[in-house]
Amino acid sequence: MKTIFNIKITYAILIASLIFWAFFAFFTMNQLIKTQEVYAKLINISGKQRMLSQKTALMVKRVHESKDKLLFKHLKEIISLMKRDHHFLLENLTSDEINKIYYGKKYNLNGDVEKYFSLLDNFLFDSGNTKLVESILSFSFDLLPKLDFAVNKYEKESEMYTYALKQRELFILIGTLLTIIFEAVLIVVPSVKRIIKTEKRLKELNQNLEKKLMNKKNLF
């Protein structure tokens, strides 16, 4: 009875381990999918910011030269889009490193972007100011490497998190295989040995019984 009880306990532990690995695998895959979705969006938006910084500067020059009202309206829409995307990025900073890029003294990307927005807003009120146009063109040129650096950082972080989650998947695979091996060693193999031993014992008992029956027949 004690042996059967121990087998049941061992089997329950191994089953619980397999259930744990299954949930762990599900959680890891779910986290991997979410991480890739988040970083894909952040990389896309930060890359778009890089493009819009140059597009707005060129449009400022064209509006200044052409005085085109439709182009001016389009410029306002693009500036609004760029501001909205910038605020989204600030609300979804993924790490201390990204936070330092936007708010740290070394890069202070947020401060530079806000200055650029200020220049653009001033242009919307004074589109005839040639010096302001020159300042916007110059500032957008200086801003580009910092925006590019932020995009690259998002891409590297995405690769790093993806690699970490793939390593976790490997850990899950190894853990699951070890659990199955333990199950085989602790339960399956001993059970097979017991079955073989029992069959052998039954065979011997049958043979002994047959011998006894034969002896009884011979006596009569």
PDB file of C-alpha atoms in Angstrom:
ATOM      1  CA  MET A   1       0.000   0.000   0.000  1.00  0.00           C
ATOM      2  CA  LYS A   2       2.826   2.370   0.887  1.00  0.00           C
ATOM      3  CA  THR A   3       4.492   1.741  -2.494  1.00  0.00           C
ATOM      4  CA  ILE A   4       1.242   2.507  -4.354  1.00  0.00           C
ATOM      5  CA  PHE A   5       0.806   5.689  -2.315  1.00  0.00           C
ATOM      6  CA  ASN A   6       4.353   6.825  -3.147  1.00  0.00           C
ATOM      7  CA  ILE A   7       3.738   6.149  -6.830  1.00  0.00           C
ATOM      8  CA  LYS A   8       0.563   8.234  -6.734  1.00  0.00           C
ATOM      9  CA  ILE A   9       2.401  11.146  -5.040  1.00  0.00           C
ATOM     10  CA  THR A  10       5.244  10.987  -7.569  1.00  0.00           C
ATOM     11  CA  TYR A  11       2.812  10.809 -10.472  1.00  0.00           C
ATOM     12  CA  ALA A  12       0.824  13.793  -9.133  1.00  0.00           C
ATOM     13  CA  ILE A  13       4.013  15.855  -8.806  1.00  0.00           C
ATOM     14  CA  LEU A  14       5.079  15.054 -12.359  1.00  0.00           C
ATOM     15  CA  ILE A  15       1.625  15.817 -13.771  1.00  0.00           C
ATOM     16  CA  ALA A  16       1.617  19.131 -11.890  1.00  0.00           C
ATOM     17  CA  SER A  17       5.076  19.867 -13.339  1.00  0.00           C
ATOM     18  CA  LEU A  18       3.850  19.227 -16.890  1.00  0.00           C
ATOM     19  CA  ILE A  19       0.852  21.506 -16.289  1.00  0.00           C
ATOM     20  CA  PHE A  20       3.219  24.184 -14.968  1.00  0.00           C
ATOM     21  CA  TRP A  21       5.440  23.949 -18.066  1.00  0.00           C
ATOM     22  CA  ALA A  22       2.371  24.137 -20.319  1.00  0.00           C
ATOM     23  CA  PHE A  23       1.126  27.343 -18.653  1.00  0.00           C
ATOM     24  CA  PHE A  24       4.657  28.761 -18.583  1.00  0.00           C
ATOM     25  CA  ALA A  25       4.980  28.104 -22.330  1.00  0.00           C
ATOM     26  CA  PHE A  26       1.613  29.759 -23.005  1.00  0.00           C
ATOM     27  CA  PHE A  27       2.570  32.802 -20.909  1.00  0.00           C
ATOM     28  CA  THR A  28       5.940  33.091 -22.668  1.00  0.00           C
ATOM     29  CA  MET A  29       4.416  32.900 -26.155  1.00  0.00           C
ATOM     30  CA  ASN A  30       1.738  35.412 -25.213  1.00  0.00           C
ATOM     31  CA  GLN A  31       4.371  37.774 -23.815  1.00  0.00           C
ATOM     32  CA  LEU A  32       6.516  37.357 -26.933  1.00  0.00           C
ATOM     33  CA  ILE A  33       3.582  38.245 -29.211  1.00  0.00           C
ATOM     34  CA  LYS A  34       2.650  41.299 -27.108  1.00  0.00           C
ATOM     35  CA  THR A  35       6.268  42.481 -26.917  1.00  0.00           C
ATOM     36  CA  GLN A  36       6.680  42.224 -30.681  1.00  0.00           C
ATOM     37  CA  GLU A  37       3.404  44.092 -31.241  1.00  0.00           C
ATOM     38  CA  VAL A  38       4.389  46.913 -28.847  1.00  0.00           C
ATOM     39  CA  TYR A  39       7.882  47.341 -30.266  1.00  0.00           C
ATOM     40  CA  ALA A  40       6.631  47.123 -33.847  1.00  0.00           C
ATOM     41  CA  LYS A  41       4.290  50.049 -33.118  1.00  0.00           C
ATOM     42  CA  LEU A  42       6.977  52.054 -31.285  1.00  0.00           C
ATOM     43  CA  ILE A  43       9.553  51.463 -34.017  1.00  0.00           C
ATOM     44  CA  ASN A  44       7.004  52.456 -36.659  1.00  0.00           C
ATOM     45  CA  ILE A  45       6.002  55.661 -34.836  1.00  0.00           C
ATOM     46  CA  SER A  46       9.556  56.688 -33.909  1.00  0.00           C
ATOM     47  CA  GLY A  47      10.615  56.036 -37.505  1.00  0.00           C
ATOM     48  CA  LYS A  48       7.695  58.151 -38.710  1.00  0.00           C
ATOM     49  CA  GLN A  49       8.843  60.955 -36.373  1.00  0.00           C
ATOM     50  CA  ARG A  50      12.207  60.880 -38.074  1.00  0.00           C
ATOM     51  CA  MET A  51      10.536  61.234 -41.470  1.00  0.00           C
ATOM     52  CA  LEU A  52       8.095  63.941 -40.320  1.00  0.00           C
ATOM     53  CA  SER A  53      10.887  66.066 -38.867  1.00  0.00           C
ATOM     54  CA  GLN A  54      12.342  66.365 -42.351  1.00  0.00           C
ATOM     55  CA  LYS A  55       9.009  66.636 -44.131  1.00  0.00           C
ATOM     56  CA  THR A  56       7.818  69.516 -41.929  1.00  0.00           C
ATOM     57  CA  ALA A  57      11.062  71.406 -42.505  1.00  0.00           C
ATOM     58  CA  LEU A  58      10.744  71.058 -46.282  1.00  0.00           C
ATOM     59  CA  MET A  59       7.082  72.046 -46.163  1.00  0.00           C
ATOM     60  CA  VAL A  60       7.934  75.133 -44.104  1.00  0.00           C
ATOM     61  CA  LYS A  61      10.330  76.180 -46.859  1.00  0.00           C
ATOM     62  CA  ARG A  62       7.720  75.567 -49.572  1.00  0.00           C
ATOM     63  CA  VAL A  63       4.959  77.400 -47.668  1.00  0.00           C
ATOM     64  CA  HIS A  64       7.298  80.325 -47.059  1.00  0.00           C
ATOM     65  CA  GLU A  65       8.140  80.537 -50.738  1.00  0.00           C
ATOM     66  CA  SER A  66       4.746  79.771 -52.287  1.00  0.00           C
ATOM     67  CA  LYS A  67       2.270  81.148 -49.675  1.00  0.00           C
ATOM     68  CA  ASP A  68       0.032  78.220 -50.658  1.00  0.00           C
ATOM     69  CA  LYS A  69      -2.933  78.027 -48.236  1.00  0.00           C
ATOM     70  CA  LEU A  70      -3.669  74.357 -48.895  1.00  0.00           C
ATOM     71  CA  LEU A  71      -0.025  73.493 -48.263  1.00  0.00           C
ATOM     72  CA  PHE A  72      -0.130  75.601 -45.094  1.00  0.00           C
ATOM     73  CA  LYS A  73      -3.211  73.658 -43.902  1.00  0.00           C
ATOM     74  CA  HIS A  74      -1.480  70.358 -44.665  1.00  0.00           C
ATOM     75  CA  LEU A  75       1.565  71.525 -42.698  1.00  0.00           C
ATOM     76  CA  LYS A  76      -0.628  72.196 -39.642  1.00  0.00           C
ATOM     77  CA  GLU A  77      -2.085  68.689 -39.883  1.00  0.00           C
ATOM     78  CA  ILE A  78       1.359  67.092 -40.081  1.00  0.00           C
ATOM     79  CA  ILE A  79       2.602  69.119 -37.101  1.00  0.00           C
ATOM     80  CA  SER A  80      -0.436  67.957 -35.102  1.00  0.00           C
ATOM     81  CA  LEU A  81       0.266  64.351 -36.102  1.00  0.00           C
ATOM     82  CA  MET A  82       3.911  64.661 -35.109  1.00  0.00           C
ATOM     83  CA  LYS A  83       2.950  66.120 -31.707  1.00  0.00           C
ATOM     84  CA  ARG A  84       0.394  63.369 -31.110  1.00  0.00           C
ATOM     85  CA  ASP A  85       2.911  60.650 -31.970  1.00  0.00           C
ATOM     86  CA  HIS A  86       5.543  62.280 -29.765  1.00  0.00           C
ATOM     87  CA  HIS A  87       3.179  62.280 -26.786  1.00  0.00           C
ATOM     88  CA  PHE A  88       2.376  58.611 -27.445  1.00  0.00           C
ATOM     89  CA  LEU A  89       6.080  57.755 -27.349  1.00  0.00           C
ATOM     90  CA  LEU A  90       6.525  59.656 -24.079  1.00  0.00           C
ATOM     91  CA  GLU A  91       3.631  57.717 -22.528  1.00  0.00           C
ATOM     92  CA  ASN A  92       5.119  54.376 -23.599  1.00  0.00           C
ATOM     93  CA  LEU A  93       8.813  54.588 -22.728  1.00  0.00           C
ATOM     94  CA  THR A  94       9.942  50.975 -22.514  1.00  0.00           C
ATOM     95  CA  SER A  95      13.111  51.165 -20.390  1.00  0.00           C
ATOM     96  CA  ASP A  96      15.463  53.361 -18.386  1.00  0.00           C
ATOM     97  CA  GLU A  97      17.725  53.630 -21.435  1.00  0.00           C
ATOM     98  CA  ILE A  98      14.906  54.963 -23.600  1.00  0.00           C
ATOM     99  CA  ASN A  99      13.869  57.280 -20.769  1.00  0.00           C
ATOM    100  CA  LYS A 100      17.416  58.687 -20.639  1.00  0.00           C
ATOM    101  CA  ILE A 101      17.345  59.329 -24.389  1.00  0.00           C
ATOM    102  CA  TYR A 102      14.216  61.447 -24.057  1.00  0.00           C
ATOM    103  CA  TYR A 103      14.832  63.102 -20.676  1.00  0.00           C
ATOM    104  CA  GLY A 104      18.507  62.626 -19.801  1.00  0.00           C
ATOM    105  CA  LYS A 105      20.999  65.484 -19.947  1.00  0.00           C
ATOM    106  CA  LYS A 106      23.174  63.733 -22.543  1.00  0.00           C
ATOM    107  CA  TYR A 107      20.501  63.419 -25.260  1.00  0.00           C
ATOM    108  CA  ASN A 108      17.405  65.291 -24.000  1.00  0.00           C
ATOM    109  CA  LEU A 109      15.484  64.311 -27.117  1.00  0.00           C
ATOM    110  CA  ASN A 110      12.186  65.459 -25.636  1.00  0.00           C
ATOM    111  CA  GLY A 111      13.609  68.932 -25.000  1.00  0.00           C
ATOM    112  CA  ASP A 112      14.876  69.188 -28.576  1.00  0.00           C
ATOM    113  CA  VAL A 113      11.598  67.944 -30.064  1.00  0.00           C
ATOM    114  CA  GLU A 114       9.637  70.446 -27.955  1.00  0.00           C
ATOM    115  CA  LYS A 115      11.948  73.239 -29.171  1.00  0.00           C
ATOM    116  CA  TYR A 116      11.320  72.116 -32.735  1.00  0.00           C
ATOM    117  CA  PHE A 117       7.559  72.172 -32.124  1.00  0.00           C
ATOM    118  CA  SER A 118       7.939  75.683 -30.707  1.00  0.00           C
ATOM    119  CA  LEU A 119       9.726  76.824 -33.872  1.00  0.00           C
ATOM    120  CA  LEU A 120       7.019  75.258 -36.037  1.00  0.00           C
ATOM    121  CA  ASP A 121       4.259  76.906 -33.975  1.00  0.00           C
ATOM    122  CA  ASN A 122       5.993  80.261 -34.359  1.00  0.00           C
ATOM    123  CA  PHE A 123       6.127  79.723 -38.116  1.00  0.00           C
ATOM    124  CA  LEU A 124       2.364  79.086 -38.198  1.00  0.00           C
ATOM    125  CA  PHE A 125       1.890  82.594 -36.785  1.00  0.00           C
ATOM    126  CA  ASP A 126       4.671  84.202 -38.822  1.00  0.00           C
ATOM    127  CA  SER A 127       5.167  82.291 -42.075  1.00  0.00           C
ATOM    128  CA  GLY A 128       6.939  85.205 -43.689  1.00  0.00           C
ATOM    129  CA  ASN A 129       9.896  85.162 -41.279  1.00  0.00           C
ATOM    130  CA  THR A 130      12.913  84.082 -43.329  1.00  0.00           C
ATOM    131  CA  LYS A 131      15.232  83.708 -40.324  1.00  0.00           C
ATOM    132  CA  LEU A 132      12.687  81.449 -38.640  1.00  0.00           C
ATOM    133  CA  VAL A 133      12.564  79.269 -41.737  1.00  0.00           C
ATOM    134  CA  GLU A 134      16.363  78.977 -41.692  1.00  0.00           C
ATOM    135  CA  SER A 135      16.289  78.090 -37.988  1.00  0.00           C
ATOM    136  CA  ILE A 136      13.721  75.342 -38.622  1.00  0.00           C
ATOM    137  CA  LEU A 137      15.755  73.861 -41.477  1.00  0.00           C
ATOM    138  CA  SER A 138      18.934  73.921 -39.388  1.00  0.00           C
ATOM    139  CA  PHE A 139      17.238  72.509 -36.284  1.00  0.00           C
ATOM    140  CA  SER A 140      15.574  69.672 -38.219  1.00  0.00           C
ATOM    141  CA  PHE A 141      18.978  68.709 -39.624  1.00  0.00           C
ATOM    142  CA  ASP A 142      20.475  68.578 -36.098  1.00  0.00           C
ATOM    143  CA  LEU A 143      17.440  66.717 -34.724  1.00  0.00           C
ATOM    144  CA  LEU A 144      17.601  63.896 -37.277  1.00  0.00           C
ATOM    145  CA  PRO A 145      20.557  61.942 -35.746  1.00  0.00           C
ATOM    146  CA  LYS A 146      18.891  61.960 -32.308  1.00  0.00           C
ATOM    147  CA  LEU A 147      15.599  60.680 -33.713  1.00  0.00           C
ATOM    148  CA  ASP A 148      17.537  58.066 -35.662  1.00  0.00           C
ATOM    149  CA  PHE A 149      19.337  57.025 -32.474  1.00  0.00           C
ATOM    150  CA  ALA A 150      15.983  56.544 -30.692  1.00  0.00           C
ATOM    151  CA  VAL A 151      14.681  54.342 -33.533  1.00  0.00           C
ATOM    152  CA  ASN A 152      17.831  52.195 -33.421  1.00  0.00           C
ATOM    153  CA  LYS A 153      17.519  51.860 -29.645  1.00  0.00           C
ATOM    154  CA  TYR A 154      13.921  50.619 -29.965  1.00  0.00           C
ATOM    155  CA  GLU A 155      15.047  48.099 -32.582  1.00  0.00           C
ATOM    156  CA  LYS A 156      17.896  46.809 -30.383  1.00  0.00           C
ATOM    157  CA  GLU A 157      15.609  46.524 -27.355  1.00  0.00           C
ATOM    158  CA  SER A 158      13.082  44.601 -29.412  1.00  0.00           C
ATOM    159  CA  GLU A 159      15.799  42.167 -30.539  1.00  0.00           C
ATOM    160  CA  MET A 160      17.064  41.836 -26.955  1.00  0.00           C
ATOM    161  CA  TYR A 161      13.618  41.040 -25.500  1.00  0.00           C
ATOM    162  CA  THR A 162      12.847  38.630 -28.320  1.00  0.00           C
ATOM    163  CA  TYR A 163      16.144  36.813 -27.702  1.00  0.00           C
ATOM    164  CA  ALA A 164      15.446  36.632 -23.937  1.00  0.00           C
ATOM    165  CA  LEU A 165      11.980  35.156 -24.527  1.00  0.00           C
ATOM    166  CA  LYS A 166      13.386  32.622 -26.997  1.00  0.00           C
ATOM    167  CA  GLN A 167      15.909  31.575 -24.342  1.00  0.00           C
ATOM    168  CA  ARG A 168      12.995  31.104 -21.969  1.00  0.00           C
ATOM    169  CA  GLU A 169      11.307  28.906 -24.580  1.00  0.00           C
ATOM    170  CA  LEU A 170      14.459  26.751 -24.688  1.00  0.00           C
ATOM    171  CA  PHE A 171      14.370  26.543 -20.884  1.00  0.00           C
ATOM    172  CA  ILE A 172      10.731  25.407 -21.052  1.00  0.00           C
ATOM    173  CA  LEU A 173      11.599  22.739 -23.619  1.00  0.00           C
ATOM    174  CA  ILE A 174      14.447  21.386 -21.473  1.00  0.00           C
ATOM    175  CA  GLY A 175      12.268  21.456 -18.347  1.00  0.00           C
ATOM    176  CA  THR A 176       9.448  19.598 -20.095  1.00  0.00           C
ATOM    177  CA  LEU A 177      11.819  16.945 -21.469  1.00  0.00           C
ATOM    178  CA  LEU A 178      13.402  16.441 -18.039  1.00  0.00           C
ATOM    179  CA  THR A 179       9.947  16.072 -16.470  1.00  0.00           C
ATOM    180  CA  ILE A 180       9.036  13.415 -19.050  1.00  0.00           C
ATOM    181  CA  ILE A 181      12.349  11.628 -18.424  1.00  0.00           C
ATOM    182  CA  PHE A 182      11.739  11.682 -14.653  1.00  0.00           C
ATOM    183  CA  GLU A 183       8.251  10.304 -15.264  1.00  0.00           C
ATOM    184  CA  ALA A 184       9.712   7.492 -17.323  1.00  0.00           C
ATOM    185  CA  VAL A 185      12.443   6.715 -14.759  1.00  0.00           C
ATOM    186  CA  LEU A 186      10.302   7.034 -11.624  1.00  0.00           C
ATOM    187  CA  ILE A 187       6.972   5.634 -12.822  1.00  0.00           C
ATOM    188  CA  VAL A 188       6.926   3.993 -16.251  1.00  0.00           C
ATOM    189  CA  VAL A 189      10.094   1.880 -15.957  1.00  0.00           C
ATOM    190  CA  PRO A 190       9.354   0.654 -12.396  1.00  0.00           C
ATOM    191  CA  SER A 191       5.749  -0.106 -13.405  1.00  0.00           C
ATOM    192  CA  VAL A 192       6.909  -2.137 -16.404  1.00  0.00           C
ATOM    193  CA  LYS A 193       9.391  -4.008 -14.201  1.00  0.00           C
ATOM    194  CA  ARG A 194       6.654  -4.765 -11.667  1.00  0.00           C
ATOM    195  CA  ILE A 195       4.341  -6.010 -14.422  1.00  0.00           C
ATOM    196  CA  ILE A 196       7.079  -8.255 -15.827  1.00  0.00           C
ATOM    197  CA  LYS A 197       7.889  -9.525 -12.339  1.00  0.00           C
ATOM    198  CA  THR A 198       4.204 -10.188 -11.616  1.00  0.00           C
ATOM    199  CA  GLU A 199       3.734 -12.017 -14.921  1.00  0.00           C
ATOM    200  CA  LYS A 200       6.812 -14.120 -14.199  1.00  0.00           C
ATOM    201  CA  ARG A 201       5.520 -14.944 -10.729  1.00  0.00           C
ATOM    202  CA  LEU A 202       2.078 -15.881 -12.118  1.00  0.00           C
ATOM    203  CA  LYS A 203       3.719 -18.060 -14.724  1.00  0.00           C
ATOM    204  CA  GLU A 204       5.736 -19.843 -12.031  1.00  0.00           C
ATOM    205  CA  LEU A 205       2.604 -20.316  -9.892  1.00  0.00           C
ATOM    206  CA  ASN A 206       0.749 -21.752 -12.896  1.00  0.00           C
ATOM    207  CA  GLN A 207       3.624 -24.107 -13.616  1.00  0.00           C
ATOM    208  CA  ASN A 208       3.736 -25.252  -9.981  1.00  0.00           C
ATOM    209  CA  LEU A 209      -0.035 -25.727  -9.981  1.00  0.00           C
ATOM    210  CA  GLU A 210       0.152 -27.797 -13.155  1.00  0.00           C
ATOM    211  CA  LYS A 211       2.883 -29.963 -11.624  1.00  0.00           C
ATOM    212  CA  LYS A 212       0.775 -30.542  -8.532  1.00  0.00           C
ATOM    213  CA  LEU A 213      -2.209 -31.487 -10.645  1.00  0.00           C
ATOM    214  CA  MET A 214      -0.093 -33.883 -12.690  1.00  0.00           C
ATOM    215  CA  ASN A 215       1.261 -35.480  -9.532  1.00  0.00           C
ATOM    216  CA  LYS A 216      -2.254 -35.979  -8.177  1.00  0.00           C
ATOM    217  CA  LYS A 217      -3.347 -37.594 -11.442  1.00  0.00           C
ATOM    218  CA  ASN A 218      -0.367 -39.922 -11.364  1.00  0.00           C
ATOM    219  CA  LEU A 219      -1.277 -40.965  -7.833  1.00  0.00           C
ATOM    220  CA  PHE A 220      -4.724 -42.092  -8.966  1.00  0.00           C
TER     221      PHE A 220
END
